Coordinates of C-alpha atoms in Angstrom, one line a residue:
X1 CA -0.1 -0.3 0.1
X2 CA 1.4 3.3 -1.2
X3 CA 0.7 6.8 0.5
X4 CA -0.6 9.7 -1.7
X5 CA -0.7 13.2 -1.6
X6 CA -3.3 15.0 -4.4
X7 CA -4.0 18.5 -5.2
X8 CA -5.8 20.4 -7.6
X9 CA -5.2 24.0 -8.2
X10 CA -6.7 26.6 -6.2
X11 CA -8.8 28.9 -8.5
X12 CA -9.3 32.5 -7.7
X13 CA -12.7 32.9 -6.1
X14 CA -13.9 36.0 -8.7
X15 CA -17.1 34.7 -9.8
X16 CA -19.1 31.7 -10.0
X17 CA -17.4 27.9 -10.7
X18 CA -18.0 26.8 -14.1
X19 CA -18.1 23.6 -16.0
X20 CA -14.2 24.2 -16.7
X21 CA -13.3 24.3 -13.1
X22 CA -15.4 21.0 -12.5
X23 CA -12.9 19.3 -14.8
X24 CA -10.3 19.6 -13.2
X25 CA -12.1 18.7 -9.6
X26 CA -13.8 15.5 -11.2
X27 CA -10.3 14.3 -12.8
X28 CA -8.6 14.8 -9.5
X29 CA -11.5 13.1 -7.7
X30 CA -11.2 9.9 -10.0
X31 CA -7.4 9.6 -9.7
X32 CA -7.9 10.0 -5.7
X33 CA -10.7 7.4 -5.6
X34 CA -8.8 4.8 -7.9
X35 CA -5.6 5.1 -5.5
X36 CA -8.1 4.8 -2.6
X37 CA -9.7 1.5 -4.3
X38 CA -6.8 -0.1 -4.9
X39 CA -5.9 0.3 -1.2
X40 CA -3.7 2.9 -1.4
X41 CA -3.7 5.8 1.8
X42 CA -4.7 9.0 -0.1
X43 CA -5.2 12.5 0.8
X44 CA -6.9 14.8 -1.9
X45 CA -6.9 18.8 -1.3
X46 CA -8.5 21.7 -3.0
X47 CA -9.4 25.3 -1.9
X48 CA -9.5 28.3 -3.1
X49 CA -7.1 31.3 -3.8
X50 CA -8.7 34.5 -2.1
X51 CA -5.7 36.7 -1.7
X52 CA -5.5 37.9 -5.5
X53 CA -5.6 41.7 -6.8
X54 CA -8.6 40.5 -8.7
X55 CA -10.8 39.8 -5.9
X56 CA -10.1 43.2 -4.3
X57 CA -11.3 44.7 -7.4
X58 CA -14.5 42.2 -7.5
X59 CA -15.7 43.2 -3.8
X60 CA -15.2 47.2 -4.6
X61 CA -17.1 46.7 -7.4
X62 CA -19.9 45.3 -5.3
X63 CA -19.1 48.0 -2.5
X64 CA -18.1 45.2 0.0
X65 CA -14.8 44.2 2.0
X66 CA -12.5 41.7 0.4
X67 CA -13.2 39.4 3.1
X68 CA -16.8 39.1 2.8
X69 CA -16.5 38.7 -1.2
X70 CA -14.2 35.9 -1.3
X71 CA -16.0 34.0 1.8
X72 CA -19.3 34.0 -0.3
X73 CA -17.8 33.2 -3.4
X74 CA -15.5 30.5 -2.2
X75 CA -18.7 28.9 -0.4
X76 CA -20.0 28.5 -4.2
X77 CA -16.7 26.4 -4.9
X78 CA -17.1 24.3 -1.5
X79 CA -20.8 23.8 -2.7
X80 CA -19.6 21.5 -6.0
X81 CA -18.8 18.4 -3.5
X82 CA -22.4 17.3 -3.7
X83 CA -23.2 17.8 -7.3
X84 CA -20.1 16.5 -8.4
X85 CA -19.8 14.0 -5.9
X86 CA -16.3 14.9 -4.9
X87 CA -14.2 13.2 -2.1
X88 CA -11.5 15.8 -1.3
X89 CA -10.4 15.5 2.4
X90 CA -9.2 19.0 2.8
X91 CA -10.2 22.3 1.8
X92 CA -8.2 25.4 2.1
X93 CA -9.2 29.1 1.9
X94 CA -5.7 30.8 2.0
X95 CA -7.4 34.1 3.4
X96 CA -9.1 32.5 6.5
X97 CA -7.3 29.1 7.1
X98 CA -5.0 29.8 10.4
X99 CA -2.8 26.7 8.6
X100 CA -1.8 29.1 5.9
X101 CA -0.4 32.4 7.1
X102 CA 2.1 30.9 9.2
X103 CA 3.4 28.3 6.7
X104 CA 3.8 31.0 4.0
X105 CA 5.8 33.5 6.3
X106 CA 7.8 30.5 7.1
X107 CA 8.2 29.5 3.6
X108 CA 9.6 33.1 2.5
X109 CA 11.4 33.1 5.5
X110 CA 13.3 30.1 4.4
X111 CA 13.7 31.8 0.9
X112 CA 15.2 35.0 2.7
X113 CA 17.8 33.1 4.7
X114 CA 18.8 31.1 1.6
X115 CA 19.7 34.7 -0.3
X116 CA 17.4 34.7 -2.5
X117 CA 15.2 37.7 -2.4
X118 CA 16.4 41.1 -3.2
X119 CA 15.0 44.6 -3.7
X120 CA 14.4 46.1 -7.2
X121 CA 12.4 48.7 -8.9
X122 CA 10.9 48.1 -12.5
X123 CA 7.9 48.8 -14.7
X124 CA 6.3 46.0 -16.6
X125 CA 3.2 44.8 -18.5
X126 CA 0.7 43.1 -15.7
X127 CA -2.1 41.4 -16.5
X128 CA -4.9 41.3 -13.5
X129 CA -6.5 38.1 -14.7
X130 CA -3.6 36.2 -15.0
X131 CA -1.4 37.8 -11.6
X132 CA 1.6 38.1 -14.1
X133 CA 3.8 40.2 -15.7
X134 CA 4.5 39.8 -19.7
X135 CA 7.2 40.5 -21.6
X136 CA 5.5 42.6 -24.8
X137 CA 6.9 39.3 -27.3
X138 CA 4.5 37.2 -25.0
X139 CA 1.5 39.4 -25.8
X140 CA -0.9 38.6 -28.6
X141 CA -1.6 41.8 -30.7
X142 CA -0.7 43.6 -27.6
X143 CA -3.0 41.4 -25.2
X144 CA -2.8 38.8 -22.5
X145 CA -2.7 35.3 -24.4
X146 CA -4.9 33.7 -21.7
X147 CA -7.3 36.4 -21.1
X148 CA -7.2 38.8 -24.4
X149 CA -7.2 42.0 -22.1
X150 CA -4.5 44.7 -22.9
X151 CA -2.2 44.6 -19.8
X152 CA -1.7 47.7 -17.4
X153 CA 1.8 49.2 -17.1
X154 CA 2.8 49.0 -13.5
X155 CA 5.8 50.9 -11.8
X156 CA 7.1 49.7 -8.7
X157 CA 9.6 48.7 -6.3
X158 CA 9.3 45.3 -4.9
X159 CA 11.0 42.1 -3.5
X160 CA 12.4 39.9 -6.4
X161 CA 13.0 36.1 -6.4
X162 CA 16.3 35.0 -7.8
X163 CA 14.6 32.4 -10.0
X164 CA 17.6 32.1 -12.6
X165 CA 19.7 30.8 -9.6
X166 CA 17.8 27.5 -10.1
X167 CA 17.8 27.0 -13.7
X168 CA 20.3 24.2 -14.2
X169 CA 18.8 22.4 -11.6
X170 CA 15.2 22.6 -12.6
X171 CA 16.2 21.6 -16.2
X172 CA 18.1 18.6 -14.7
X173 CA 14.9 17.6 -12.5
X174 CA 12.3 17.8 -15.2
X175 CA 14.5 16.4 -18.1
X176 CA 15.3 12.9 -16.0
X177 CA 11.5 12.9 -14.7
X178 CA 12.6 13.3 -11.0
X179 CA 9.8 16.2 -11.4
X180 CA 7.5 14.4 -13.9
X181 CA 5.2 16.3 -16.1
X182 CA 2.5 14.9 -18.2
X183 CA 1.6 14.8 -20.7
X184 CA 5.3 15.3 -22.7
X185 CA 4.0 17.9 -24.7
X186 CA 3.7 20.0 -21.5
X187 CA 7.4 18.6 -20.3
X188 CA 8.5 20.0 -23.7
X189 CA 7.0 23.3 -23.1
X190 CA 8.7 23.6 -19.6
X191 CA 12.0 22.7 -20.7
X192 CA 11.7 25.2 -23.8
X193 CA 10.8 28.2 -21.6
X194 CA 13.7 27.1 -19.2
X195 CA 16.3 26.6 -21.9
X196 CA 15.1 30.3 -23.3
X197 CA 16.5 31.8 -20.0
X198 CA 14.6 32.2 -16.5
X199 CA 14.4 35.7 -15.5
X200 CA 14.1 36.7 -11.5
X201 CA 10.0 37.3 -10.3
X202 CA 8.5 39.5 -8.7
X203 CA 7.7 38.3 -5.4
X204 CA 5.5 40.7 -3.7
X205 CA 3.6 43.9 -4.2
X206 CA 3.1 47.4 -2.4
X207 CA 0.7 47.7 0.2
X208 CA -1.1 50.2 -1.3
X209 CA -2.0 48.3 -4.6
X210 CA -3.1 45.5 -2.9
X211 CA -5.2 47.7 -1.2
X212 CA -4.2 46.1 2.3
X213 CA -5.3 42.7 0.9
X214 CA -3.2 39.8 1.9
X215 CA -0.2 38.6 3.8
X216 CA 2.9 41.2 4.5
X217 CA 6.2 40.6 3.6
X218 CA 8.0 39.7 6.9
X219 CA 10.2 42.4 8.0
X220 CA 8.6 44.9 5.3
X221 CA 4.7 45.9 6.2
X222 CA 4.9 48.0 3.3
X223 CA 4.5 45.0 0.8
X224 CA 2.5 42.0 0.6
X225 CA 3.7 38.8 -0.9
X226 CA 2.8 38.3 -4.1
X227 CA -0.7 35.9 -4.9
X228 CA 1.0 33.5 -6.7
X229 CA 4.2 33.1 -3.9
X230 CA 1.2 33.0 -1.3
X231 CA -1.2 30.7 -3.1
X232 CA 1.3 28.2 -4.2
X233 CA 2.1 27.8 -0.5
X234 CA -1.3 26.0 -0.1
X235 CA -0.1 22.7 -1.1
X236 CA 2.8 22.5 1.8
X237 CA 0.8 25.0 4.5
X238 CA -2.6 22.9 4.5
X239 CA -0.6 19.3 5.4
X240 CA 1.0 21.5 8.1
X241 CA 4.2 23.2 6.9
X242 CA 4.7 25.9 9.6
X243 CA 2.2 24.7 12.0
X244 CA 2.0 20.9 12.3
X245 CA 5.0 18.9 11.9
X246 CA 3.9 15.6 12.3
X247 CA 1.1 15.8 9.6
X248 CA 3.6 17.7 7.4
X249 CA 6.1 15.1 7.6
X250 CA 3.2 12.4 7.1
X251 CA 1.7 13.8 3.9
X252 CA 4.3 15.5 2.5
X253 CA 7.3 14.3 3.2
X254 CA 6.7 10.6 3.9
X255 CA 4.2 10.1 0.6
X256 CA 5.0 7.8 -1.9
X257 CA 4.2 10.7 -4.3
X258 CA 3.0 14.3 -4.3
X259 CA 0.8 14.8 -7.3
X260 CA -0.4 18.0 -8.7
X261 CA -3.3 18.8 -11.1
X262 CA -3.5 22.0 -12.8
X263 CA -4.7 23.7 -16.1
X264 CA -2.4 24.3 -18.6
X265 CA -2.9 28.4 -18.3
X266 CA -0.7 27.9 -14.9
X267 CA 1.9 25.6 -15.9
X268 CA 4.6 28.1 -15.5
X269 CA 3.6 28.8 -12.0
X270 CA 3.8 24.9 -11.1
X271 CA 6.3 23.7 -13.0
X272 CA 9.2 26.5 -12.6
X273 CA 8.4 28.8 -10.0
X274 CA 7.1 26.5 -7.1
X275 CA 9.8 23.9 -7.5
X276 CA 12.4 26.7 -7.5
X277 CA 10.7 28.0 -4.2
X278 CA 10.9 24.5 -2.7
X279 CA 14.3 24.0 -3.5
X280 CA 15.3 27.5 -2.1
X281 CA 13.5 26.8 1.1
X282 CA 15.2 23.3 1.4
X283 CA 11.7 21.6 1.1
X284 CA 11.0 18.3 -0.9
X285 CA 9.5 18.6 -4.4
X286 CA 6.2 17.7 -5.7
X287 CA 6.9 14.3 -7.6
X288 CA 4.3 14.6 -10.8
X289 CA 2.4 17.5 -12.1
X290 CA -0.3 16.6 -14.4
X291 CA -1.4 19.5 -16.9
X292 CA -5.1 19.2 -18.1
X293 CA -6.3 21.1 -21.1
X294 CA -8.9 23.3 -21.3
X295 CA -12.8 22.6 -22.1
X296 CA -14.2 25.0 -24.7
X297 CA -17.6 26.5 -26.1
X298 CA -18.1 27.0 -29.6
X299 CA -14.2 27.1 -29.9
X300 CA -13.5 29.3 -27.2
X301 CA -12.1 29.4 -23.9
X302 CA -15.1 29.1 -21.0
X303 CA -14.8 32.0 -18.9
X304 CA -17.1 34.4 -17.3
X305 CA -16.0 37.4 -19.3
X306 CA -17.0 35.1 -22.4
X307 CA -20.2 34.6 -21.3
X308 CA -20.4 31.0 -22.0
X309 CA -19.5 29.7 -18.5
X310 CA -22.0 27.1 -17.7
X311 CA -22.6 26.7 -13.7
X312 CA -22.0 23.0 -13.1
X313 CA -24.5 22.6 -10.6
X314 CA -26.9 23.6 -13.4
X315 CA -25.6 21.2 -15.9
X316 CA -26.4 18.3 -12.8
X317 CA -29.7 19.8 -12.1
X318 CA -30.6 19.3 -16.0
X319 CA -29.3 15.8 -16.4
X320 CA -27.5 14.0 -13.4
X321 CA -24.1 13.8 -11.8
X322 CA -23.5 10.7 -13.2
X323 CA -23.7 12.4 -16.9
X324 CA -21.5 14.8 -16.3
X325 CA -18.6 12.9 -14.7
X326 CA -18.9 10.3 -17.2
X327 CA -18.6 12.3 -20.2
X328 CA -15.3 14.5 -18.2
X329 CA -14.0 11.3 -17.8
X330 CA -14.9 9.5 -21.0
X331 CA -14.8 12.2 -23.8
X332 CA -12.3 14.7 -22.6
X333 CA -9.1 14.5 -24.2
X334 CA -5.9 14.3 -22.9
X335 CA -4.1 16.4 -25.5
X336 CA -6.1 19.4 -27.0
X337 CA -9.1 21.4 -26.0
X338 CA -12.5 19.7 -25.8
X339 CA -15.5 21.5 -26.6
X340 CA -18.2 21.2 -24.3
X341 CA -22.0 20.8 -25.3
X342 CA -25.1 19.4 -23.7
X343 CA -25.7 17.3 -27.1
X344 CA -22.5 15.5 -26.5
X345 CA -23.0 15.1 -22.7
X346 CA -26.3 13.6 -23.2
X347 CA -25.3 11.5 -26.6
X348 CA -22.3 10.1 -24.2
X349 CA -24.2 9.3 -21.2
X350 CA -27.0 7.4 -23.5
X351 CA -24.6 5.3 -25.3
X352 CA -22.3 4.1 -22.6
X353 CA -24.7 4.2 -19.5
X354 CA -28.2 4.0 -20.2
X355 CA -27.7 1.6 -23.8
X356 CA -24.5 -0.2 -22.9
X357 CA -23.7 -0.6 -19.0
X358 CA -27.0 0.1 -17.4
X359 CA -29.0 -2.2 -20.4
X360 CA -26.5 -5.2 -19.3
X361 CA -27.1 -4.9 -15.7
X362 CA -30.7 -4.3 -16.4
X363 CA -31.0 -7.8 -18.7
X364 CA -28.6 -9.7 -15.8
X365 CA -30.9 -9.0 -12.9
X366 CA -34.2 -9.2 -14.6
X367 CA -33.2 -12.7 -16.4
X368 CA -31.8 -13.9 -12.8
X369 CA -35.1 -13.0 -11.3
X370 CA -37.1 -14.2 -13.8
X371 CA -35.2 -17.8 -14.5
X372 CA -34.0 -18.4 -11.1
X373 CA -36.3 -16.4 -8.7
X374 CA -33.7 -13.9 -7.7
X375 CA -30.9 -16.8 -6.8
X376 CA -27.6 -16.0 -8.3
X377 CA -26.0 -19.5 -9.4
X378 CA -22.5 -20.4 -8.7
X379 CA -19.9 -19.5 -11.2
X380 CA -18.6 -22.4 -13.7
X381 CA -15.0 -23.0 -13.4
X382 CA -15.1 -23.8 -17.1
X383 CA -17.1 -21.8 -19.6
X384 CA -15.8 -22.0 -23.2
X385 CA -18.4 -19.8 -24.6
X386 CA -17.4 -16.7 -21.9
X387 CA -13.7 -16.8 -22.8
X388 CA -14.1 -13.5 -24.9
X389 CA -15.6 -11.8 -22.1
X390 CA -13.6 -13.1 -19.4
X391 CA -10.5 -12.3 -21.3
X392 CA -11.9 -8.5 -21.4
X393 CA -12.7 -8.5 -17.7
X394 CA -8.9 -10.1 -17.2
X395 CA -7.3 -7.5 -18.6
X396 CA -9.2 -4.4 -17.4
X397 CA -7.6 -4.0 -13.9
X398 CA -4.5 -3.6 -15.4
X399 CA -5.5 -1.4 -18.4
X400 CA -7.3 1.0 -16.0
X401 CA -4.5 1.0 -13.5
X402 CA -1.7 1.9 -16.0
X403 CA -4.2 4.4 -17.7
X404 CA -4.8 6.2 -14.2
X405 CA -0.8 6.2 -13.7
X406 CA -0.5 8.2 -17.2
X407 CA -3.9 10.6 -16.3
X408 CA -5.4 9.0 -19.1
X409 CA -8.8 8.9 -17.7
X410 CA -10.6 8.3 -21.2
X411 CA -8.3 5.4 -21.7
X412 CA -9.2 4.1 -18.4
X413 CA -12.9 4.6 -19.4
X414 CA -12.9 3.1 -22.3
X415 CA -11.5 -0.3 -20.5
X416 CA -14.6 -0.3 -18.4
X417 CA -17.2 0.3 -21.7
X418 CA -15.5 -2.8 -23.2
X419 CA -16.6 -4.9 -20.5
X420 CA -20.1 -3.7 -21.3
X421 CA -19.9 -4.3 -24.9
X422 CA -18.3 -7.6 -24.5
X423 CA -21.2 -8.4 -21.8
X424 CA -23.8 -7.3 -24.1
X425 CA -22.2 -9.3 -27.0
X426 CA -22.0 -12.2 -24.6
X427 CA -25.9 -12.1 -23.8
X428 CA -26.8 -12.1 -27.7
X429 CA -24.5 -15.0 -28.4
X430 CA -25.4 -17.2 -25.4
X431 CA -29.3 -16.1 -25.7
X432 CA -30.2 -17.5 -22.2
X433 CA -33.9 -17.1 -23.3
X434 CA -33.5 -19.9 -25.2
X435 CA -31.6 -21.9 -23.0
X436 CA -34.1 -21.0 -20.5
X437 CA -37.2 -22.6 -23.2
X438 CA -35.2 -25.6 -23.4
X439 CA -35.2 -26.3 -19.7
X440 CA -38.8 -25.8 -19.7
X441 CA -39.1 -28.3 -22.3
X442 CA -36.6 -30.7 -20.4
X443 CA -34.5 -30.5 -23.6
X444 CA -31.6 -29.6 -21.4
X445 CA -30.8 -29.4 -17.8
X446 CA -29.5 -26.1 -15.5
X447 CA -26.4 -26.3 -15.6
X448 CA -26.0 -24.1 -19.1
X449 CA -28.3 -21.3 -18.1
X450 CA -26.9 -21.3 -14.7
X451 CA -23.2 -20.5 -16.1
X452 CA -24.6 -17.6 -18.4
X453 CA -26.4 -16.0 -15.6
X454 CA -23.5 -16.8 -13.1
X455 CA -20.7 -14.8 -15.9
X456 CA -23.2 -12.1 -16.3
X457 CA -23.5 -11.5 -12.5
X458 CA -20.0 -11.6 -12.3
X459 CA -19.3 -9.1 -14.7
X460 CA -21.6 -6.5 -13.4
X461 CA -20.2 -6.7 -10.1
X462 CA -16.8 -6.0 -11.7
X463 CA -18.2 -3.3 -13.5
X464 CA -19.8 -1.9 -10.3
X465 CA -16.1 -2.2 -8.6
X466 CA -14.5 -0.5 -12.0
X467 CA -16.7 2.1 -12.0
X468 CA -16.2 3.3 -8.3
X469 CA -13.8 6.3 -9.4
X470 CA -15.8 7.5 -12.4
X471 CA -19.3 7.3 -10.5
X472 CA -19.3 6.9 -7.0
X473 CA -23.2 7.3 -7.1
X474 CA -23.9 4.7 -9.8
X475 CA -21.6 2.1 -8.5
X476 CA -23.2 1.3 -5.7
X477 CA -26.6 1.0 -7.1
X478 CA -25.0 -1.6 -9.4
X479 CA -23.6 -3.6 -6.9
X480 CA -27.0 -3.2 -4.9
X481 CA -28.7 -4.6 -8.2
X482 CA -26.7 -7.5 -7.8
X483 CA -26.9 -8.5 -4.2
X484 CA -24.0 -6.4 -2.7
X485 CA -22.0 -10.0 -3.0
X486 CA -24.8 -11.9 -1.4
X487 CA -26.7 -14.7 -2.9
X488 CA -29.6 -13.1 -4.3
X489 CA -30.2 -10.1 -6.5
X490 CA -32.4 -7.0 -5.8
X491 CA -35.4 -6.5 -8.0
X492 CA -34.4 -4.7 -11.3
X493 CA -34.6 -1.0 -11.7
X494 CA -32.7 1.3 -14.4
X495 CA -29.4 2.1 -13.3
X496 CA -29.2 5.0 -16.0
X497 CA -32.0 6.6 -16.8
X498 CA -32.3 7.6 -20.7
X499 CA -31.6 11.4 -21.1
X500 CA -33.6 13.6 -23.7
X501 CA -32.3 17.1 -24.8
X502 CA -34.1 20.1 -23.2
X503 CA -37.3 21.3 -25.1

C-alpha cells in the first residue's frame, strides 16, 4: 500500500465556478478514488486562492470588503462537493485558514535565509487576470494570451526572487523525470521555457496597490507577498508546514508521491516557480504535475467574461451527476482542448451508461429474477462460451491502473465500456432466453443457463467495482442490484435513465 498526496490547483474566487473548474475537480477526484480503491492511503486537497488583486477589485465593484466577497464566492466552490460527488479530504481558503499564513511566512523566511530575495524597481506589463507580468513578445496583438485583455503598465519597487539561480537544477530535474510533467508535450513546453533563460520574478507588491489585502512581507509591512507566491504555498501549508510538523511529515515528506493536477494556463507557476521556491526553502518537491487541457464552447475558452460559463450545478440539475462526470472522464482529451455541449454530454451518457452498462445490468438482474427467482447460480469453473468476456475482464484492471497512472482518463473509461460491450455481446451469443425454453421443455438441464447467468452477474459486479472512481453514486447502485455480494439479486430497476435533450 502506498501513500499519496493529491491536489487540485486553487482557483481565484472572483466569480461563480463553471464547467471548466469542474473538469479539474472531477479528474482529480477520480484519480484519488482509484488510488483508494486499490488500497492506497490518500489525501485529496482543493481550495480557493483568496489573496488576489482581482478579488479586491470584485469586492470594490460590489461595495463590500474583500473578506466578505471571497467568503461568499468560496462557498460556491465548496458547494460543488455534492453535485459533482467529490471526495476531497481538505479544503483550504488562503485568506482565513489558520494554517496558511504561518506556513507562507515560514516559506518566505526560508527563501530569505538562502539569500534568494532582493529589492528592485522595475516597470512591466501586468495582467490582473493572470496576476502575471508579460514581456511584449509574449502578448498576442498587444493582449494577454490567456484573457485577451490589454495589460496594465505597472511601475513599482518590489522584492524579487532569484529564479535564475535554479535554472540548471530545474532543467535537470524535469528532463530526467525526477519532477515528472505529464503529458510529454507539456514537459517539452516547460523545458523550452527554461532553456530560453529564466528571469527573476517579483515576489511581492506594494501594500497600497494590494489595497491592504494579503499577507504582509515579513519585516517589510509596506509590501504584501505576491499572490502566486502566497497561493502556491497552500500545497504545503494545508498539510501542516509551519503549524503541524507531524502531519506535514506524514503527508508531504513521507508520501510515496505528491501529485498536482493543474490547468495548462498556470503551468509556468507550478512547473518552474513552485519547484524553485521549494528548492530555495529546502523543502521536498512534488513528484508529478499533470497538466490538463481546457474545455471550450464553440472553440472558445470557457470563462465568465466570454459569457459561456455554464454552472456545473445547473448542468447536474438538468441531467445528473453520473452524466457530467462520465462525459468529463470518457470524452475529454488528454491532449488538446475539448468542446463541451449538452448534446455531447447526453449522447455519451445514453450510449455508454443507459444503452451499454445500464442495459447489461438490467437484463442480467431481470433474467436471474425471472429464471432463478433471484438466486445467483455459482460461477462455472469452465465456460468456453465466455472466453472472450473473461479475457476482457481479466485485462481491465491492469489497463485501468496503467491509464490512471498516465492520467489518461479516457483510456481508463474505455476499458470499462469494453466490459459492457463484451457482456452484451455474450448475452446475444449465449441467448439465455433460448436456454430457459429448452430447460422448460426438458431438452436441457439447468447447467447451461446457470453458467450464463452466473457469468453475467460476475461481470456486472466487476463493472460496479471498476466504475467506483468514475461514478461513485452509480457504482453502489449496480452493486446493490447484483445483491451486494450476497446470494440473491435485487428487484430490477433502471440504473441509468435515458436522458432527453431539453425542449
